[in-house]
XYZ file of C-alpha atoms in Angstrom:
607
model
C -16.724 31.584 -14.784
C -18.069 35.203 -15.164
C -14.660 36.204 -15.652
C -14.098 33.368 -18.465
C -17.380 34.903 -19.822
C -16.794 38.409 -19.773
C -13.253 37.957 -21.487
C -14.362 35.764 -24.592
C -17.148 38.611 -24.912
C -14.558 40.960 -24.578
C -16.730 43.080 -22.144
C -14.778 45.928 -20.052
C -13.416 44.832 -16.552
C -15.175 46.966 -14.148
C -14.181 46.266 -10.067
C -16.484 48.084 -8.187
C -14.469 46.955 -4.461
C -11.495 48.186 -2.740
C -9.236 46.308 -0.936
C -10.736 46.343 2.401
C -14.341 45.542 1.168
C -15.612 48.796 0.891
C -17.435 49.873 -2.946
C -15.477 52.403 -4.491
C -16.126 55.174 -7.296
C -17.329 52.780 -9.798
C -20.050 51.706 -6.982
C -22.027 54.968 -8.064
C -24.917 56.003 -5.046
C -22.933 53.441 -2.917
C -19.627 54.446 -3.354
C -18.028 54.243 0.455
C -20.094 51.503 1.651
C -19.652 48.257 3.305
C -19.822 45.774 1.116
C -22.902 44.111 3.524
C -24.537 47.720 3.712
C -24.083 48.156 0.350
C -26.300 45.149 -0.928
C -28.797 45.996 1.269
C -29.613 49.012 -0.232
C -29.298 47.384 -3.438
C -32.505 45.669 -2.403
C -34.400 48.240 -1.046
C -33.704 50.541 -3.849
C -34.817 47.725 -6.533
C -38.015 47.285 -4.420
C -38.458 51.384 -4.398
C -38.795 51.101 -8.293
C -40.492 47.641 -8.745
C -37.676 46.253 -9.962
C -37.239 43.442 -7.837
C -39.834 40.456 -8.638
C -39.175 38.290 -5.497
C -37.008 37.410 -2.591
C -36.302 33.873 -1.890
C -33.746 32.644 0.772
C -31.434 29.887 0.249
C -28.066 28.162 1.440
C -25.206 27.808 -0.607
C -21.333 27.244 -0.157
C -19.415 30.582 0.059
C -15.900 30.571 0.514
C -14.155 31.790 3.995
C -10.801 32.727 5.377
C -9.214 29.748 7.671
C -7.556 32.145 9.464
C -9.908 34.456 10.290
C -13.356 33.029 9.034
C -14.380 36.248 6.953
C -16.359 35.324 3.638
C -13.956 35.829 0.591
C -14.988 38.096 -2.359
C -13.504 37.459 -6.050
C -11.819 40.455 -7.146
C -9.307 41.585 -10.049
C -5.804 42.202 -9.393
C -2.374 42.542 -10.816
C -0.646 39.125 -10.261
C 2.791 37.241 -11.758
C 2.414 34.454 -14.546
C 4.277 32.282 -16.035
C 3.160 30.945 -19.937
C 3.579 27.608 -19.545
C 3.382 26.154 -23.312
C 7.182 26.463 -23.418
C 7.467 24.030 -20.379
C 4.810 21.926 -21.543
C 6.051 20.430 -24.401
C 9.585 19.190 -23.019
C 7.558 18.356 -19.812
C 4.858 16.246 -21.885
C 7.460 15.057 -24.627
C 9.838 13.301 -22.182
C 6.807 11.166 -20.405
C 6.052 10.356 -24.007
C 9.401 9.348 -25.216
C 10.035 7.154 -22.163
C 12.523 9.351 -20.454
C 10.315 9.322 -17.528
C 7.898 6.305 -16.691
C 4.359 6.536 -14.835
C 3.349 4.067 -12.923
C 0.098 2.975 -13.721
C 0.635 3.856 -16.988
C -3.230 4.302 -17.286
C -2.022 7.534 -15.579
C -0.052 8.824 -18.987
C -3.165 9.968 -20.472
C -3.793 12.375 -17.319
C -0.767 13.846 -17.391
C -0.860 14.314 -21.116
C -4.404 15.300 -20.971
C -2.911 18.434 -18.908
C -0.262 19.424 -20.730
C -2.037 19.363 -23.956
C -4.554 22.085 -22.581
C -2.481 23.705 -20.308
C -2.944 27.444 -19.467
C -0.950 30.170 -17.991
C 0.242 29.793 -14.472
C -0.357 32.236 -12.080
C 2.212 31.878 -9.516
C 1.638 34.924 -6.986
C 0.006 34.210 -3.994
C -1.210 36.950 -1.371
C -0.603 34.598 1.666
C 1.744 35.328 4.954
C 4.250 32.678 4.142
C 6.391 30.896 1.488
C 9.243 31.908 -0.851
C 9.424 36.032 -1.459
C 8.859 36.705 -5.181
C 11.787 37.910 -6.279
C 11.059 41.372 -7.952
C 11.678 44.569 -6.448
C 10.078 48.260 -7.382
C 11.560 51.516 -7.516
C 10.164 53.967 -5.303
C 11.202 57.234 -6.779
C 11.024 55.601 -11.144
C 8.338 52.991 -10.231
C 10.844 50.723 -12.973
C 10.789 46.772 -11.986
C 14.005 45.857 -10.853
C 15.130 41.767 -10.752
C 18.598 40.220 -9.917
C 21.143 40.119 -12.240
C 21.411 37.121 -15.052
C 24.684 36.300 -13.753
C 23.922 35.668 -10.251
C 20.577 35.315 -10.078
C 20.591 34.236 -6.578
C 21.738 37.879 -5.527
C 19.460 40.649 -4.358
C 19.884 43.999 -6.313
C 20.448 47.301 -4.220
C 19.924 49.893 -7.157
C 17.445 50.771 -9.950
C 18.574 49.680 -13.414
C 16.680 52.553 -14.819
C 17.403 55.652 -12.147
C 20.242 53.760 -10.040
C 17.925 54.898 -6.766
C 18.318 52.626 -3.691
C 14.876 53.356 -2.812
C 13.665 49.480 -3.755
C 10.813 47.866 -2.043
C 9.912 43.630 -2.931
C 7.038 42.566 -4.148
C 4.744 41.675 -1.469
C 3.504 38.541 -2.770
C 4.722 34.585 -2.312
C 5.101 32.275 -5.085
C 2.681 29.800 -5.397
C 3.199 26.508 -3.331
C 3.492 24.169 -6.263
C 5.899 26.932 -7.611
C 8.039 26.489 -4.753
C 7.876 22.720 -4.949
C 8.668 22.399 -8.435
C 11.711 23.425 -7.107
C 12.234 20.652 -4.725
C 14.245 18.228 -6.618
C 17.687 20.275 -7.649
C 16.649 23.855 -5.692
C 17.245 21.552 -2.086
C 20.356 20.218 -3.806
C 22.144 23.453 -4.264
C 21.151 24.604 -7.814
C 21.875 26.732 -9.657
C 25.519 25.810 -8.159
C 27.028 23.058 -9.402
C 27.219 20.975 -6.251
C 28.470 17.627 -5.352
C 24.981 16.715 -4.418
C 23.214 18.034 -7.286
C 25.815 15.640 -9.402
C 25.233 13.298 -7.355
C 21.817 12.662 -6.672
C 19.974 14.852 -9.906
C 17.898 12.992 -11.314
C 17.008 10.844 -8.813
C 15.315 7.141 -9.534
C 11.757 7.129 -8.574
C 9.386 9.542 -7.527
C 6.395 8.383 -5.146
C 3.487 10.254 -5.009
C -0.090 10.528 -4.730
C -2.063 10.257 -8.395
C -4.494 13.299 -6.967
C -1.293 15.430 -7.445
C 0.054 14.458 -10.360
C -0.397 17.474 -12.542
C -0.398 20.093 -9.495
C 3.152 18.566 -8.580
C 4.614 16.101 -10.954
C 3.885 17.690 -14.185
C 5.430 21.004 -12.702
C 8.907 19.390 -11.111
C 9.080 18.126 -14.602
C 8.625 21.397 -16.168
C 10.688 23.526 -13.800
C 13.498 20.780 -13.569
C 14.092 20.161 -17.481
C 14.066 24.385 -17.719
C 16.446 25.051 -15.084
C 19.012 22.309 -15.394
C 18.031 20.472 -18.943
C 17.491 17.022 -17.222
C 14.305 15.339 -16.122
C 14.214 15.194 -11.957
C 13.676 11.529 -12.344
C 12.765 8.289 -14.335
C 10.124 6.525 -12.741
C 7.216 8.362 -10.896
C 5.421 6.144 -9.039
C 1.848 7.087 -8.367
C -0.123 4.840 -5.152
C -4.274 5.768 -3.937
C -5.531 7.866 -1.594
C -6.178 6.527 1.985
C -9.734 5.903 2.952
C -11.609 4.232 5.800
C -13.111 0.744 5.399
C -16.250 1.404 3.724
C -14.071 3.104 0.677
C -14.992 6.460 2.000
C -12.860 9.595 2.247
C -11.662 10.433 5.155
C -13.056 13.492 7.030
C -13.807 15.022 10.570
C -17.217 16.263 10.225
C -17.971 12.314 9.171
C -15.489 10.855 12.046
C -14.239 8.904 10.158
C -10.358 9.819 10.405
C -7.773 7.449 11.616
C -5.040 9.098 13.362
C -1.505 7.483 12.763
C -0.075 8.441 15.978
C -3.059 6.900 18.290
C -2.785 3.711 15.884
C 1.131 3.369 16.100
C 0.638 3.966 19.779
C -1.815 1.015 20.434
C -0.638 -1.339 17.464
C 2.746 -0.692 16.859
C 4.514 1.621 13.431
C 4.802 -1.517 11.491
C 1.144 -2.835 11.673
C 0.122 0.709 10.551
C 2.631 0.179 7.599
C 1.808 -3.479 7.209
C -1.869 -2.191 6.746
C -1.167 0.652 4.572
C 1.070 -1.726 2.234
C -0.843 -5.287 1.980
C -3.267 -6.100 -1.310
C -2.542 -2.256 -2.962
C -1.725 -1.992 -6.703
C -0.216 1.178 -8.098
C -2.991 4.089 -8.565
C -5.332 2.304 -6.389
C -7.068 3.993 -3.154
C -6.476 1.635 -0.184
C -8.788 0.930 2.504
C -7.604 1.184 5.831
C -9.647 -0.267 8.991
C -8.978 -1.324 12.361
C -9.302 -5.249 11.619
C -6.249 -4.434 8.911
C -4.290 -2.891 11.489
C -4.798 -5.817 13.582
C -3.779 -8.459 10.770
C -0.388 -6.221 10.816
C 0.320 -6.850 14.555
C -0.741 -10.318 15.006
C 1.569 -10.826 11.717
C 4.424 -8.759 13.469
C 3.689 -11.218 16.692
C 4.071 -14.175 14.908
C 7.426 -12.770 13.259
C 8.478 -12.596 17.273
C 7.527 -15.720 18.346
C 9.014 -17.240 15.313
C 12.723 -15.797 16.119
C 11.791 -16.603 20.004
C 11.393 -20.322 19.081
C 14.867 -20.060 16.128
C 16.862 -18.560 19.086
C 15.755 -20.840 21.859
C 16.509 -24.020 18.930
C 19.801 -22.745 18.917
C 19.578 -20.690 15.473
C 21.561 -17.741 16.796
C 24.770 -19.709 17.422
C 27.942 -18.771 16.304
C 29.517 -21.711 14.593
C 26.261 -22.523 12.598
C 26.375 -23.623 9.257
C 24.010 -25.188 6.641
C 24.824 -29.019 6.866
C 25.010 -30.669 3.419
C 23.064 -33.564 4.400
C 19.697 -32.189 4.544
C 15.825 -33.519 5.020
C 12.938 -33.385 2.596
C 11.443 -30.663 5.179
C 14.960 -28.675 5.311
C 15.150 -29.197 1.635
C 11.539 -27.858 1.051
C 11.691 -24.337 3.374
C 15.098 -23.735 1.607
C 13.258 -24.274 -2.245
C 10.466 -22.127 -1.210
C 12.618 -19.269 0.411
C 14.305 -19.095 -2.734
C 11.479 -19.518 -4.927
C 9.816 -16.514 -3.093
C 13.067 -14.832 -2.818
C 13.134 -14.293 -7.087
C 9.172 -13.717 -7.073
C 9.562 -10.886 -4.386
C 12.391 -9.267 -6.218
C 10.582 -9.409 -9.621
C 7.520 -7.493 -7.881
C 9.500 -4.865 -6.520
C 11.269 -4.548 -9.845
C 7.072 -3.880 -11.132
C 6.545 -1.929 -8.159
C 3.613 -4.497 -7.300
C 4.527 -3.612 -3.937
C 1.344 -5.248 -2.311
C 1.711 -8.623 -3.655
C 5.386 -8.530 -2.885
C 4.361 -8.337 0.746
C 1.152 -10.465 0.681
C 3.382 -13.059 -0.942
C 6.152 -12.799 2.290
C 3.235 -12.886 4.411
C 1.994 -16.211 3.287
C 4.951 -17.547 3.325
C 6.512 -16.571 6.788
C 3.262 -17.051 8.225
C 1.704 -20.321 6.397
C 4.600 -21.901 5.559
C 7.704 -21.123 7.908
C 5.559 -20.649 10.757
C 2.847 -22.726 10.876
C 4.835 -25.866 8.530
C 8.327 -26.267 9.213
C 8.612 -24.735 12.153
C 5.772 -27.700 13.110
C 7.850 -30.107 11.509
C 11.427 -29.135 13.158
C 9.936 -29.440 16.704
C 9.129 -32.833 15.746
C 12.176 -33.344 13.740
C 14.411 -31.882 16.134
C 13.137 -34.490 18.983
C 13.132 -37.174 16.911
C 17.186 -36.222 16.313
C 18.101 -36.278 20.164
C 16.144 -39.374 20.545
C 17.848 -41.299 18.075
C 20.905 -39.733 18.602
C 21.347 -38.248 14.790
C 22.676 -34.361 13.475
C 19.704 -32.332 14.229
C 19.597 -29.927 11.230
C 16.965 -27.557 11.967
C 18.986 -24.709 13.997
C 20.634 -24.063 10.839
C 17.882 -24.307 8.507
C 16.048 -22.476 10.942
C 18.788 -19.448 10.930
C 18.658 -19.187 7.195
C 15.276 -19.169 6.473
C 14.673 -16.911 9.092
C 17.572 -14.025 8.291
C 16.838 -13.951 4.545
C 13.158 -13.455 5.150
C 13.537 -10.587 7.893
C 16.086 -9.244 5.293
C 12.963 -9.095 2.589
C 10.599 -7.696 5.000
C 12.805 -5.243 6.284
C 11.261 -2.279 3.773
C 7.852 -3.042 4.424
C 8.055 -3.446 8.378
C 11.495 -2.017 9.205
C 11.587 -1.858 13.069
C 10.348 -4.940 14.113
C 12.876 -7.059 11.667
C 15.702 -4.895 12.186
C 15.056 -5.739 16.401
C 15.072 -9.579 15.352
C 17.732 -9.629 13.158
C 19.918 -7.839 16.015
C 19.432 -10.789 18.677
C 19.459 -13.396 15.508
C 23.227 -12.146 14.427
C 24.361 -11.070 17.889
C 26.475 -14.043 18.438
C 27.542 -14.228 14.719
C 28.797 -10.613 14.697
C 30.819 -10.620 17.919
C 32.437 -14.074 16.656
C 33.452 -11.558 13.834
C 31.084 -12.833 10.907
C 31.394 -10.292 7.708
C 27.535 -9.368 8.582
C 27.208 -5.418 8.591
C 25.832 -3.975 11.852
C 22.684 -3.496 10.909
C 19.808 -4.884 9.025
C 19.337 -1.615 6.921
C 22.438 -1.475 5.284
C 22.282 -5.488 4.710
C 22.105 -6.486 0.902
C 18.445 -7.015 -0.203
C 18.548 -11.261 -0.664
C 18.931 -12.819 -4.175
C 18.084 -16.376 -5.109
C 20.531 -19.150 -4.987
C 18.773 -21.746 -7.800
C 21.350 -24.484 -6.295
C 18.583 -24.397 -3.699
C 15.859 -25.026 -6.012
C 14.209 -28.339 -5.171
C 11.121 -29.598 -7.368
C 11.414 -33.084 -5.640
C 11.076 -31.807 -2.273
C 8.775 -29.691 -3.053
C 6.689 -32.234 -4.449
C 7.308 -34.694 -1.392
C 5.977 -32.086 1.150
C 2.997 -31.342 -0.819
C 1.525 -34.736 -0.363
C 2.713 -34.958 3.399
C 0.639 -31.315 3.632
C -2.074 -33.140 1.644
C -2.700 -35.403 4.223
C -2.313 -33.710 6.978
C -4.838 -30.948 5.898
C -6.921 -34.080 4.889
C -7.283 -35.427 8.183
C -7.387 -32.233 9.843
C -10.636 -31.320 7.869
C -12.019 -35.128 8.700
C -11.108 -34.117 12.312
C -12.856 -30.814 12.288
C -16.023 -32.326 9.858
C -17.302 -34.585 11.956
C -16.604 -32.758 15.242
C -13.805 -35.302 16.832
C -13.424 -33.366 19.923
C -9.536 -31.752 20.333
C -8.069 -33.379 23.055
C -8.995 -36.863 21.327
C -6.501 -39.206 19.516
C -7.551 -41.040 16.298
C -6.230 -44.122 14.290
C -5.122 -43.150 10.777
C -4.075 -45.452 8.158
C -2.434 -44.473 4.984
C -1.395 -46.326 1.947
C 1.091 -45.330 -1.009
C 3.325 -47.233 -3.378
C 5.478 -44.160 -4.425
C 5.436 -42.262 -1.048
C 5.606 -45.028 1.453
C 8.755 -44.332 2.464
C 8.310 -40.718 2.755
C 5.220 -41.391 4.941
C 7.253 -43.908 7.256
C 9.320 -41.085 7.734
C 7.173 -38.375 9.150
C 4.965 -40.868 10.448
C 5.724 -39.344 13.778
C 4.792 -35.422 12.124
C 1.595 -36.761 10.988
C 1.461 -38.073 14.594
C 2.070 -35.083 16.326
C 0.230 -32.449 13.848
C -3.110 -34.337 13.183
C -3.323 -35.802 17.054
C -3.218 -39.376 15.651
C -1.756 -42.258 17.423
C -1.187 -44.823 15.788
C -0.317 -43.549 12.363
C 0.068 -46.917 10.047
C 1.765 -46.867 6.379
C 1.104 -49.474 4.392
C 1.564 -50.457 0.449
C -2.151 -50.770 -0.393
C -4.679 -49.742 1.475
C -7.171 -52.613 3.368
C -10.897 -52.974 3.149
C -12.834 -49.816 5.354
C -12.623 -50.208 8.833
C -16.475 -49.767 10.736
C -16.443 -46.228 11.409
C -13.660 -44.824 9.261
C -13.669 -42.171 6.643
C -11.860 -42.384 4.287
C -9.214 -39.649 2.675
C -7.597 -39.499 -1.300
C -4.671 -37.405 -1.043
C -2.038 -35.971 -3.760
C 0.168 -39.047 -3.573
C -1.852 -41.412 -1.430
C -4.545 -42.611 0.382
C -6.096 -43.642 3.999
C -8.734 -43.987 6.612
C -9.737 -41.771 9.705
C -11.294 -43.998 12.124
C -13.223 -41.669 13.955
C -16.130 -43.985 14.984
C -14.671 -44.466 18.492
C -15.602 -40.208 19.624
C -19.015 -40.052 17.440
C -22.033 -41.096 17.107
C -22.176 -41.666 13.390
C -26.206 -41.740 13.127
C -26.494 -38.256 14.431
C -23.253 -37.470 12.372
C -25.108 -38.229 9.163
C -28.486 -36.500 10.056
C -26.489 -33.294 11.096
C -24.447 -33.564 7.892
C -26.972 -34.125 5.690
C -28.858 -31.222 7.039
C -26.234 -28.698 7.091
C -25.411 -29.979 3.007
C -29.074 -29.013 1.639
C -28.298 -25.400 3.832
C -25.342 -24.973 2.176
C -26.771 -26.398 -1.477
C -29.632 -23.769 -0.741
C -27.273 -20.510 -0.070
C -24.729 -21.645 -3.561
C -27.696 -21.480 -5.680
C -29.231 -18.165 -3.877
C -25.616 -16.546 -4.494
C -25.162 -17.896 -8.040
C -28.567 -16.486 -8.830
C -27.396 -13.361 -6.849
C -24.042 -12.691 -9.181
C -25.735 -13.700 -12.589
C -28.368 -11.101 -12.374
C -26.966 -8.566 -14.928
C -28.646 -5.741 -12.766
C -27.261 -6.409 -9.822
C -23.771 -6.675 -11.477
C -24.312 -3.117 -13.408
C -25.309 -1.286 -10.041
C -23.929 -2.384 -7.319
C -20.488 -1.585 -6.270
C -17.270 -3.395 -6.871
C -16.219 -4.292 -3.801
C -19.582 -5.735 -2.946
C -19.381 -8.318 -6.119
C -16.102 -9.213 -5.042
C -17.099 -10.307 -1.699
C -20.240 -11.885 -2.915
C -18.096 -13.899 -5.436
C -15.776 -14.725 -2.588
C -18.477 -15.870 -0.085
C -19.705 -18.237 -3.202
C -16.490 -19.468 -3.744
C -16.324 -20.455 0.069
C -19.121 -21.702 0.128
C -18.641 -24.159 -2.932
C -15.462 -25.423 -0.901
C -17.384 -25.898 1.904
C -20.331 -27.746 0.388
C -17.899 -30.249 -1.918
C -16.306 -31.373 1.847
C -19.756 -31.757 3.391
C -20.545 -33.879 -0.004
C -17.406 -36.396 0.475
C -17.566 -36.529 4.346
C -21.338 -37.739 4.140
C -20.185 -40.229 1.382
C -17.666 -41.899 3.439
């Protein structure tokens, strides 16, 4: 800043210090002192003439060498610069134009903001390493000497001026963004023109950090469009910055740093890139905690005991193929893989890279694993007993291979170790599959496969089963005991005959009985309205239903009492203007739990 001030005042630039911290002529009485010595007698000789009015002590930052921790003192040198308003304008005019895309696009105005008030760049550095600038000085003419136009790329051995030999290099480095300007068609070979350069100049998409954008971006931009006349790329994607749980930077002296070694060591590489990659949105910092990490492997253990269970049903078989005569389960997975299939490609297509893999995860997880995988152990025994076409391996197989093929960018090792043992058998048979799971075409959606019915069928079989789950879990039927459940349905009666049996089996009901219309209420039965039907839990047998309604009744005025608290928490326009965004959201979310919660406590008293 004094130098800013000193310039637009046009005052005379006066340095006072040598080179190795010593003052020199300009110093006057302490020409030849220490630099420390020196400012000492400064003070003692303003105190000699009652200059000096008082001393007061007081810490501020001061910067030091890394290397060898000696404070740093500004001084004015001769240093290289490039005048950038030349590079700005193509740089700034092809973001504007739509030759290159940002991603968030919020993040235009940045980069423009830069350009528009861009300065010279100083790009010599007095630093041991990086790229040599490449000017040389005569020794006996003192002329500058560079390489030749034509071959730029070539030292030169004589003085233009004096044709002396004598020629020493400059001592400096460029500047590191400098250098990596260069990156994108200086690794490829330029200024040659090389297969690779053709090839692969510009490239697609450029990922970055947004905290960089201008230091590194903007100047690829610049240096690329001056050196070969084309942009370096057409999309640069920008993500956050990595910070711990509580939203703060990471840092040693806090301790808050996560190392990505220890964490891939105890957790596994694709947790840490699960973690990393779930719920972000372009520009956005991401939080990263443990109890993310964790998600990731339990996620990435499920994936493995989900293949365990495909192969040991017979999915990995050679001869497998999709039969044509399908259930409404089969029919279902197969709608919703390809439903998800065309979602997940249109978000990677946005570059809404989180939601394509928080959308995989709910499916794979909720409803491959924890559905139809359900449903074909049932299904599949239900086949053997009656001795039909069990088509579940197949289904199974499908399902299973497409999805590891749409996780594979997000969590590459652990689906490209599944996908080896799920085509093993297929590849030796001499299947067209390629040998690995890498160089596999990314899925696309087959809409022959779409299924509304199905879809719509399963949805009230879920219904119901999450119905009498909850009744189950409400009034505290203890796990290992069986209940009577009757259900009802004029449309869906079939479809509930059925999977009578996967009601049985995934609710812990025995017997399960489908009728038309439903009967008058049993003594001690609750009763459920689903999507597409309705029923009665008779749970009366395991509880005592007196106690049952004093303990729900109780826990419904708690639960009344903390909605309105929290309501009266997120309407306070204070609260909303100062505390921080993550803390609304997870009050709003705690409401919103809590509003589910209380309308179940609400119906299972009334029944």
């Amino acid at each position: 800043m004094d130098f800013e001030l000193a310039q637009r005042h046009g005052l005379e630039r006066v340095l006072i210090m040598n080179l190795d911290a010593t003052i020199n002529q300009n110093g006057g009485p302490y020409a030849g002192l220490d630099r420390y010595e020196a400012r000492r007698r400064l003070v003692e000789d303003l105190k000699a003439q009652g200059l000096l009015e008082k001393v007061e002590p007081y810490r501020y930052s001061i910067g030091h060498c890394e290397r060898c921790d000696t404070v740093v003192e500004p001084i004015i040198s001769l240093q290289w610069f490039v005048k950038t308003r030349p590079l700005a304008e193509p740089a700034l005019k092809a973001v504007l134009d739509g030759e290159i895309r940002i991603i968030p696009e919020r993040f235009v105005r940045v980069y423009a903001n830069w350009l528009e008030n861009i300065r010279d760049w100083c790009i010599s550095r007095q630093i041991w390493w990086g790229h040599r600038i490449p000017v040389w000085y005569c020794q006996d003419c003192r002329a500058t000497v560079v390489p030749p136009r034509d071959d730029p790329m070539l030292d030169p051995e004589r003085c233009d001026r004096c044709g002396s030999a004598r020629l020493e290099q400059d001592p400096d480095v460029l500047d590191t963004w400098f250098s990596s300007g260069l990156w994108p068609h200086s690794t490829l070979g330029w200024p040659d023109e090389t297969e690779d350069l053709r090839y692969f100049y510009p490239t697609s998409v450029m990922e970055t950090g947004y905290d960089i954008l201008f230091f590194w971006v903007a100047r690829m931009v610049m240096l690329g469009l001056r050196n070969t006349g084309q942009v370096p790329f057409r999309v640069v994607y920008l993500h956050g910055l990595v910070r711990d749980a509580q939203g703060r930077k990471m840092s040693k002296s806090v301790g808050n740093v996560i190392d990505p070694l220890d964490i891939i060591d105890r957790y596994g590489a694709d947790a840490l890139r699960y973690a990393l990659t779930v719920g972000i949105t372009p520009g956005n910092d991401v939080r990263l905690g443990i109890p993310k990490v964790e998600a990731g492997r339990n996620f990435t253990n499920k994936l493995w005991n989900a293949a365990r269970f495909a192969l040991g049903a017979g999915a990995g078989r050679a001869g497998l193929e999709l039969p044509a005569d399908l259930t409404e389960a089969d029919r279902w997975i197969l709608s919703r893989l390809n439903r998800v299939t065309a979602e997940v490609r249109r978000l990677m297509a946005d570059y809404e890279l989180g939601e394509a893999l928080r959308l995989l995860y709910d499916f794979l997880w909720d409803e491959f694993c924890d559905w139809y995988i359900e449903i074909a152990k049932v299904q599949s025994r239900r086949a053997r007993e009656l001795g039909h076409p069990d088509t579940s391996p197949a289904v199974l197989y499908t399902v299973l291979e497409r999805s590891l093929r749409l996780l594979h960018p997000f969590m590459p090792f652990v689906t490209e170790k599944l996908w080896q043992h799920l085509t093993r058998e297929r590849r030796t048979a001499g299947h067209p599959l390629p040998e690995a799971i890498m160089v596999a075409s990314y899925p696309e959606p087959e809409e022959a496969r779409l299924d509304p019915e199905a879809e719509r069928q399963l949805e009230v079989l879920m219904d119901l089963i999450r119905r009498v789950r909850n009744v189950r879990a409400d009034f505290r039927v203890p796990a290992g005991a069986w209940v009577e459940v009757v259900l009802a349905s004029d449309k869906h009666r079939d479809l509930l005959e059925a999977y009578a049996p996967v009601i049985s089996q995934l609710t812990r009901a025995r017997p399960v009985e489908v009728r038309t219309t439903l009967p008058e209420r049993p003594d001690g039965a609750v009763r459920i309205v689903g999507l597409g039907a309705t029923g009665y839990v008779l749970v009366g047998a395991h509880i005592n239903l007196e106690a049952e309604r004093r303990r729900l009744a109780q826990e419904l005025a708690e639960v009344e009492a903390d909605v309105t608290r929290l309501r009266a928490h997120l309407e306070d326009a204070e609260f909303r203007a100062k505390a921080p965004a993550d803390v609304v959201e997870r009050e709003e979310e705690r409401l919103r739990r809590q509003q589910e919660r209380l309308q179940r406590l609400r119906e299972a008293l009334e029944s």
